[in-house]
mmCIF file of C-alpha atoms and ligand atoms in Angstrom:
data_model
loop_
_atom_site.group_PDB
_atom_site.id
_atom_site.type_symbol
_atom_site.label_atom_id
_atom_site.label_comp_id
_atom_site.label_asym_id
_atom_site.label_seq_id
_atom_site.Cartn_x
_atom_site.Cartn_y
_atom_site.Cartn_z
ATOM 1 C CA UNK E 225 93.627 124.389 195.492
ATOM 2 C CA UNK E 226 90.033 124.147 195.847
ATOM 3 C CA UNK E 227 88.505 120.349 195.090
ATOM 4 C CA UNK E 228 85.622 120.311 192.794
ATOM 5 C CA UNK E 229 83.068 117.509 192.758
ATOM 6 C CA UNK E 230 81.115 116.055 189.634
ATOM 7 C CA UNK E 231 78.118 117.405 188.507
ATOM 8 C CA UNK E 232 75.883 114.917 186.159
ATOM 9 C CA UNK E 233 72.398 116.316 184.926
ATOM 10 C CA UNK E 234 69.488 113.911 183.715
ATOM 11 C CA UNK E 235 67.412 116.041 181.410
ATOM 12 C CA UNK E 236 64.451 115.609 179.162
ATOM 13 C CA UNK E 237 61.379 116.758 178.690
ATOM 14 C CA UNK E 238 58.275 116.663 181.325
ATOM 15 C CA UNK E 239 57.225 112.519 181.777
ATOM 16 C CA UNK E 240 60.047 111.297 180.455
ATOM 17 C CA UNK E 241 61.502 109.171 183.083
ATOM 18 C CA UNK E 242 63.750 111.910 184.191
ATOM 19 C CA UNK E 243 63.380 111.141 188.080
ATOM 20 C CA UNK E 244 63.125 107.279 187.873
ATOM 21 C CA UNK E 245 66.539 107.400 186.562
ATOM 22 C CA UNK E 246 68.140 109.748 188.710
ATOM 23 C CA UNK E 247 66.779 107.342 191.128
ATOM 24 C CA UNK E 248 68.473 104.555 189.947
ATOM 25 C CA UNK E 249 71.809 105.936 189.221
ATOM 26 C CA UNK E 250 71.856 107.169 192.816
ATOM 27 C CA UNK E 251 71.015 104.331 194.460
ATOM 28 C CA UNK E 252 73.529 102.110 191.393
ATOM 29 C CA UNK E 253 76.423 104.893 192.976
ATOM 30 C CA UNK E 254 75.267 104.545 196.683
ATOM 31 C CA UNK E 255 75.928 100.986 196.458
ATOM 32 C CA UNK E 256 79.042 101.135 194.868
ATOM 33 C CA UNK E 257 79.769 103.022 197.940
ATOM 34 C CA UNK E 258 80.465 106.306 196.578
ATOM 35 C CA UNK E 259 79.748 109.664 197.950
ATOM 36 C CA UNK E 260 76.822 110.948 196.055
ATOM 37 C CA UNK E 261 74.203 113.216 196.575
ATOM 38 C CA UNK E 262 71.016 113.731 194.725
ATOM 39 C CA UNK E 263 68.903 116.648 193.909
ATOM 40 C CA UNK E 264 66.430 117.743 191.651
ATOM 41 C CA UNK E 265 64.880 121.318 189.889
ATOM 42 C CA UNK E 266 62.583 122.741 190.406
ATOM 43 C CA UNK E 267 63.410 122.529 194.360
ATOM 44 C CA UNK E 268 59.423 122.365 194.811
ATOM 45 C CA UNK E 269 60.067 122.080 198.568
ATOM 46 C CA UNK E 270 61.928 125.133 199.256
ATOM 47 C CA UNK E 271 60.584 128.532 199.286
ATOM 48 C CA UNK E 272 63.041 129.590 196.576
ATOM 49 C CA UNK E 273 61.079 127.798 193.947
ATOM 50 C CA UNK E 274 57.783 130.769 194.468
ATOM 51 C CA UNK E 275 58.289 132.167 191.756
ATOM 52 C CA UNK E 276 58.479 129.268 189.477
ATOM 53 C CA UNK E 277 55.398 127.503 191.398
ATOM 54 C CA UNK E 278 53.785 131.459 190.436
ATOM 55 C CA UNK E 279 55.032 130.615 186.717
ATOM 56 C CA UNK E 280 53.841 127.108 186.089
ATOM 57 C CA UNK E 281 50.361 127.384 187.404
ATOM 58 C CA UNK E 282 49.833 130.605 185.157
ATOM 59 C CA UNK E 283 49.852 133.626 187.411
ATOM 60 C CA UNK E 284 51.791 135.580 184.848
ATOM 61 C CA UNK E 285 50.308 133.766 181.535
ATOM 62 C CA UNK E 286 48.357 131.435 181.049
ATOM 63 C CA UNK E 287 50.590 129.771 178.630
ATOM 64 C CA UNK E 288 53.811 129.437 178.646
ATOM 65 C CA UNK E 289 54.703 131.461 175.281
ATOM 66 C CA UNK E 290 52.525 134.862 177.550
ATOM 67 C CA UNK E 291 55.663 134.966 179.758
ATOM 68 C CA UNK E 292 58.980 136.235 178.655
ATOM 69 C CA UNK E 293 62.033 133.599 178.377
ATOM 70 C CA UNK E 294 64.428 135.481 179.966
ATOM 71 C CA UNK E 295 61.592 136.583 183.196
ATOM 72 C CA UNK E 296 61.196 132.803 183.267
ATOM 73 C CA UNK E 297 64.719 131.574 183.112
ATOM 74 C CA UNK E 298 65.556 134.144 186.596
ATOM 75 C CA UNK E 299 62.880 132.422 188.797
ATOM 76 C CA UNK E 300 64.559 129.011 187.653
ATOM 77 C CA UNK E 301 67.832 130.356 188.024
ATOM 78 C CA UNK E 302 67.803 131.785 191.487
ATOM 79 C CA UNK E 303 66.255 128.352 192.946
ATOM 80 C CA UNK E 304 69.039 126.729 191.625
ATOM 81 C CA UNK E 305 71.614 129.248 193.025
ATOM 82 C CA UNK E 306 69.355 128.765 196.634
ATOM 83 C CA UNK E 307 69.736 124.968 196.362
ATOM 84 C CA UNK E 308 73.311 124.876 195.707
ATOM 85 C CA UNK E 309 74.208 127.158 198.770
ATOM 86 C CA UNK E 310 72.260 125.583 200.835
ATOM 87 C CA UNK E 311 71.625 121.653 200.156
ATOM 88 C CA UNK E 312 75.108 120.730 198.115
ATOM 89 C CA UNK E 313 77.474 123.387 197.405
ATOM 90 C CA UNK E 314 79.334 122.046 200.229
ATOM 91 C CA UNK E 315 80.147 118.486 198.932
ATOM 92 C CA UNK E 316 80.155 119.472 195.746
ATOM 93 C CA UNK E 317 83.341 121.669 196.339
ATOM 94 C CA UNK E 318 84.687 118.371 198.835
ATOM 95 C CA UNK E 319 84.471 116.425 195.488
ATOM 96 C CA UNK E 320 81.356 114.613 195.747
ATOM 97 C CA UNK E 321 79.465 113.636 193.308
ATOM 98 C CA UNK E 322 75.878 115.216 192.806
ATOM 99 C CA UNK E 323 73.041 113.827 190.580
ATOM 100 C CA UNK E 324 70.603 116.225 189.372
ATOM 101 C CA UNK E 325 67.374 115.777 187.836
ATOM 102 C CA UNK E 326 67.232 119.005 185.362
ATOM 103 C CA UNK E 327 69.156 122.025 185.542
ATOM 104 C CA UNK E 328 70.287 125.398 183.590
ATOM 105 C CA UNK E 329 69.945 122.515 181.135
ATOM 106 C CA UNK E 330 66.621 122.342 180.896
ATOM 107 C CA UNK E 331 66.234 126.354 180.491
ATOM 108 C CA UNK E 332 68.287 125.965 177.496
ATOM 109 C CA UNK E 333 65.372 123.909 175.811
ATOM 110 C CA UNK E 334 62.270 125.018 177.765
ATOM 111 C CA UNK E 335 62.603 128.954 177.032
ATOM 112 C CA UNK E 336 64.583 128.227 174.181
ATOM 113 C CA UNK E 337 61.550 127.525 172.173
ATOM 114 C CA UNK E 338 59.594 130.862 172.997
ATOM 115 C CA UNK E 339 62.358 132.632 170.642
ATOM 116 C CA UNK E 340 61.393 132.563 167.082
ATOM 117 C CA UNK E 341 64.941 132.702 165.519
ATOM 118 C CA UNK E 342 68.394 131.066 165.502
ATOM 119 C CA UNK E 343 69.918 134.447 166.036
ATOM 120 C CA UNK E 344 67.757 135.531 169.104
ATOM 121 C CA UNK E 345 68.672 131.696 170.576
ATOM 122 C CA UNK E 346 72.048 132.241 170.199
ATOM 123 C CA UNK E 347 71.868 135.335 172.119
ATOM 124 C CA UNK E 348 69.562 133.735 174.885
ATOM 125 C CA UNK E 349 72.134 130.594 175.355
ATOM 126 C CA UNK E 350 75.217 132.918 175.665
ATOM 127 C CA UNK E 351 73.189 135.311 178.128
ATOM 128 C CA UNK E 352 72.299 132.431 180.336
ATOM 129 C CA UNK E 353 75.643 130.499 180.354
ATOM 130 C CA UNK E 354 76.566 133.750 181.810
ATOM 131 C CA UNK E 355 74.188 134.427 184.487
ATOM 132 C CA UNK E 356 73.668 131.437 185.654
ATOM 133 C CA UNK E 357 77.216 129.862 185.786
ATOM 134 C CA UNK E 358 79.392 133.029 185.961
ATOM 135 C CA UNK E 359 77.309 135.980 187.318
ATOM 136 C CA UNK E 360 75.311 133.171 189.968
ATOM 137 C CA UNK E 361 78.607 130.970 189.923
ATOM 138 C CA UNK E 362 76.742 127.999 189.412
ATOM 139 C CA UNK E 363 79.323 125.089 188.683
ATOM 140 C CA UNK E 364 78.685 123.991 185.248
ATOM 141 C CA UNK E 365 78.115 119.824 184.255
ATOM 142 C CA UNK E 366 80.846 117.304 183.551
ATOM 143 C CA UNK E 367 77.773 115.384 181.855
ATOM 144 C CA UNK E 368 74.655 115.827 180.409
ATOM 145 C CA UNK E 369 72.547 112.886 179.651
ATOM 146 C CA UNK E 370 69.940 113.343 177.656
ATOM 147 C CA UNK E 371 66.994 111.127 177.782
ATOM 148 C CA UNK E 372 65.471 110.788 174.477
ATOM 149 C CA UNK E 373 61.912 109.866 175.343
ATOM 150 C CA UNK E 374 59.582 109.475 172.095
ATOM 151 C CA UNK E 375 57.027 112.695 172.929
ATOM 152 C CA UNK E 376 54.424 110.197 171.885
ATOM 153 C CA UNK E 377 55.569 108.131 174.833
ATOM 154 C CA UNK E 378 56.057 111.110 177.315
ATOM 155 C CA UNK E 379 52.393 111.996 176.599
ATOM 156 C CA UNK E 380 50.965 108.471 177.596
ATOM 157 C CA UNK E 381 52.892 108.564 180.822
ATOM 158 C CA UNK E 382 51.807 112.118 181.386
ATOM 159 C CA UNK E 383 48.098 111.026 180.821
ATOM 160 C CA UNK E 384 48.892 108.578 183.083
ATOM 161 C CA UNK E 385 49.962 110.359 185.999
ATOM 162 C CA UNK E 386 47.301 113.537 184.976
ATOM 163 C CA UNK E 387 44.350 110.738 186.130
ATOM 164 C CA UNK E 388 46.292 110.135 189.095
ATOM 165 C CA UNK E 389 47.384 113.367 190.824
ATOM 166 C CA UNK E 390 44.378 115.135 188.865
ATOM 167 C CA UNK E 391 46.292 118.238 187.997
ATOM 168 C CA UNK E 392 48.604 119.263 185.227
ATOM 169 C CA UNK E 393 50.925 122.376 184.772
ATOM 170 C CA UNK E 394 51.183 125.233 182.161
ATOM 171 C CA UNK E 395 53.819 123.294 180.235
ATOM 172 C CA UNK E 396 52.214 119.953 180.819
ATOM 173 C CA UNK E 397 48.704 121.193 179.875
ATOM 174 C CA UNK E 398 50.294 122.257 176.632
ATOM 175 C CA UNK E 399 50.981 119.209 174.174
ATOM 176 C CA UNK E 400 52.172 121.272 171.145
ATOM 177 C CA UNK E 401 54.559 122.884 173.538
ATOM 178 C CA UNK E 402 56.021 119.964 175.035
ATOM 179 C CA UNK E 403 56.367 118.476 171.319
ATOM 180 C CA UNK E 404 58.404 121.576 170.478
ATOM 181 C CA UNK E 405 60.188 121.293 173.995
ATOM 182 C CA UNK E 406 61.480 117.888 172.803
ATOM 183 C CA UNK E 407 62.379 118.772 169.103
ATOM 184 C CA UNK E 408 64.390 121.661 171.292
ATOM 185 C CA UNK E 409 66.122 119.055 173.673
ATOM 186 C CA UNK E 410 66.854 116.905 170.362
ATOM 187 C CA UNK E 411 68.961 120.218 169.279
ATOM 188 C CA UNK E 412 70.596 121.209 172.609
ATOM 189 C CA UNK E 413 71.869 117.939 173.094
ATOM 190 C CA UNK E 414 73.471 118.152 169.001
ATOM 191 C CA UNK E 415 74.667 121.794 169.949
ATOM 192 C CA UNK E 416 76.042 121.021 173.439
ATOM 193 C CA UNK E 417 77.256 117.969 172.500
ATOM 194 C CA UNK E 418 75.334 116.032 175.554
ATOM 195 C CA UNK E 419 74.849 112.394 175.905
ATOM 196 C CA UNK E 420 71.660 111.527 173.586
ATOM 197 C CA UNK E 421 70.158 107.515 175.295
ATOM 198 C CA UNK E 422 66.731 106.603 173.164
ATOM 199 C CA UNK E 423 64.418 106.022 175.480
ATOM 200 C CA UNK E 424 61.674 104.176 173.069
ATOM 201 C CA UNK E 425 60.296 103.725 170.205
ATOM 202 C CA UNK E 426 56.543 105.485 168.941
ATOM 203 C CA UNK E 427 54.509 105.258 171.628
ATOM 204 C CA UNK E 428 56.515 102.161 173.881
ATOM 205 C CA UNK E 429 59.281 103.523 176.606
ATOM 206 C CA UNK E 430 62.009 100.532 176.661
ATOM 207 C CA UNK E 431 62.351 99.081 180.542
ATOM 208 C CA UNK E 432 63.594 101.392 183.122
ATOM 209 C CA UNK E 433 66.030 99.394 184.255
ATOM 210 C CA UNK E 434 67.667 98.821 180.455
ATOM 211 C CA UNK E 435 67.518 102.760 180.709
ATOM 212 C CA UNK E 436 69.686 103.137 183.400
ATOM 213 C CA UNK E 437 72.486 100.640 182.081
ATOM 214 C CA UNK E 438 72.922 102.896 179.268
ATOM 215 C CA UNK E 439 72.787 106.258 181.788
ATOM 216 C CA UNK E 440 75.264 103.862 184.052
ATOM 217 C CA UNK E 441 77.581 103.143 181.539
ATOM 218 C CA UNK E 442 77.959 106.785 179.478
ATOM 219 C CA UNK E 443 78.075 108.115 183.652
ATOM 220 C CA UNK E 444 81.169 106.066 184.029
ATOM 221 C CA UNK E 445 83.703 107.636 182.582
ATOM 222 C CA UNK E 446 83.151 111.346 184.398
ATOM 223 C CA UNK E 447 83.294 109.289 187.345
ATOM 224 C CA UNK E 448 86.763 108.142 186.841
ATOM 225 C CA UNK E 449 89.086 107.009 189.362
ATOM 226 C CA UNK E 450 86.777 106.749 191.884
ATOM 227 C CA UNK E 451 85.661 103.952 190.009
ATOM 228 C CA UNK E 452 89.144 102.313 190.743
ATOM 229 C CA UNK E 453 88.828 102.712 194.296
ATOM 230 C CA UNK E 454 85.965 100.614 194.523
ATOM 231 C CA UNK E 455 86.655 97.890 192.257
ATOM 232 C CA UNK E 456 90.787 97.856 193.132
HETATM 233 N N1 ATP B 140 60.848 103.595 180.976
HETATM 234 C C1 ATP B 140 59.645 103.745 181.535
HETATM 235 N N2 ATP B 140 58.631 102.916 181.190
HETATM 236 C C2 ATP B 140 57.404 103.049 181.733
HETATM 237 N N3 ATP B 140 57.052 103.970 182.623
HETATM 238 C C3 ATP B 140 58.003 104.832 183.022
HETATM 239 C C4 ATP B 140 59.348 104.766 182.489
HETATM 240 N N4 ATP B 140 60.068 105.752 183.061
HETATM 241 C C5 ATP B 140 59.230 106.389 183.893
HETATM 242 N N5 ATP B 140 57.989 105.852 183.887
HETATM 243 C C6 ATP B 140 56.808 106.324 184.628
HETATM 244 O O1 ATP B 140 56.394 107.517 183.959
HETATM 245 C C7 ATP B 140 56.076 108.546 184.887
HETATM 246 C C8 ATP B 140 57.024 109.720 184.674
HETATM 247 O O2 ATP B 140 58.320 109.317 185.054
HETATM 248 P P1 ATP B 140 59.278 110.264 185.902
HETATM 249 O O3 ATP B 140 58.535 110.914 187.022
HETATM 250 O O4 ATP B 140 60.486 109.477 186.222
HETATM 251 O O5 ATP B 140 59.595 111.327 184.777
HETATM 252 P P2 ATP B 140 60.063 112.828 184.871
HETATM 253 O O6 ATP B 140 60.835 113.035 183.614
HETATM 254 O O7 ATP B 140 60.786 113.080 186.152
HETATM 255 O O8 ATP B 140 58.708 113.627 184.824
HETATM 256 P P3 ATP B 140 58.499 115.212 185.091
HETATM 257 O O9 ATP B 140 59.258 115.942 184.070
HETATM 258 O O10 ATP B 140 57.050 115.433 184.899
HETATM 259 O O11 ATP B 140 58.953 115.465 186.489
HETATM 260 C C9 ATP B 140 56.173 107.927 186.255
HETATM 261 O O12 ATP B 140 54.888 107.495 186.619
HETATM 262 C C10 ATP B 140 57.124 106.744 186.048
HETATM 263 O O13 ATP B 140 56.910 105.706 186.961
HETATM 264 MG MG1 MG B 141 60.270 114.584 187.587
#
């Protein structure tokens, strides 16, 4: 029988510490000495992220709400299926585990907010469950961790890096959106039962590092009994 790896997803909304903690969880597993591979969406290296590069610098809309969920949940979809054939389908299926930063995950709450009512969401979520993890075969999580970040909080750091790198996306240019983006996270995570960790309080992220203990510790038990192996 075919071996299947572990597939853990750090989600949240944009600036919300998202890649500093997939960071640290990978390098917390790495020197455990287990085999785990990280990756992260949108593949922004790889040419099969075009069409969402087209997307989030407005070349169909210039706001997120002018382009159609469903348009904008293919172009995040197919990168995904192009990154898993070709940079960790492989040790996935030998049983590694793989460390994601976002996934279908985060097109549950992103395009989730351009529909308007509970009945039209519904739809969406069982319409993408399908296409992305049956129709593209994407493997679906063993964990979801959500990262609760305070949006009051996310927007600092945002400002932050904004004044750094000097440019800002559709989404990120959009603070009402991202507000609503997090109030949809808050419900995903209720609905799909994922791992809620607060990540602050008002406008103060706690430490990174007291972060990760919690993402460490609800990781843990998906990684089972490889745990044994290093400890015993
Ligand atoms: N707990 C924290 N406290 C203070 N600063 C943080 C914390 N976590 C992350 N940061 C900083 O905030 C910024 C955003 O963090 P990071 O890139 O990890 O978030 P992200 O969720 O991956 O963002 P994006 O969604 O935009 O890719 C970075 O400059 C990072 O160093
Ligand atoms: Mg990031």
């Amino acid at each position: 029988m075919e071996k299947k790896g572990k597939l853990i997803i750090l989600e949240a909304g944009d600036a919300s510490g998202k890649e500093t903690q997939t960071r640290l969880l990978y390098e917390r597993l790495l020197s455990e000495g287990r085999n785990v591979t990280r990756v992260s969406f949108p593949d922004y290296e790889s040419d099969s992220s075009a069409l969402v590069k087209m997307y989030l610098r407005g070349d169909f809309g210039a706001q997120a709400a002018d382009v159609d969920a469903y348009a904008a949940s293919a172009f995040f979809a197919v990168d995904r299926y192009a990154s898993f054939h070709r940079k960790w389908g492989e040790a996935y299926r030998r049983g590694g585990v793989i460390l994601s930063d976002r996934y279908t995950t985060s097109n549950l709450a992103h395009q989730a907010v351009k529909l308007d009512n509970e009945k039209a969401r519904r739809e969406y979520f069982s319409w993408l469950e399908d296409f992305e993890y049956i129709r593209l075969g994407l493997p679906r999580p063993d964990l979801v961790v959500f990262l609760d970040m305070p949006p009051e909080a996310s927007d600092r750091l945002l400002a932050a890096r904004a004044k750094e790198a000097g440019t800002a996306d559709i989404h990120e240019k959009d603070k009402n959106y991202l507000h609503r983006v997090h109030e949809a996270y808050a419900e995903a995570a209720r609905l799909f039962g994922w791992t809620r960790i607060a990540c602050g309080k008002g406008a103060t992220p706690r430490k990174p590092e007291d972060i990760a203990d919690d993402v460490y510790r609800a990781a843990l038990p998906v990684l089972g009994a490889e745990e044994t192996d290093v400890h015993g």
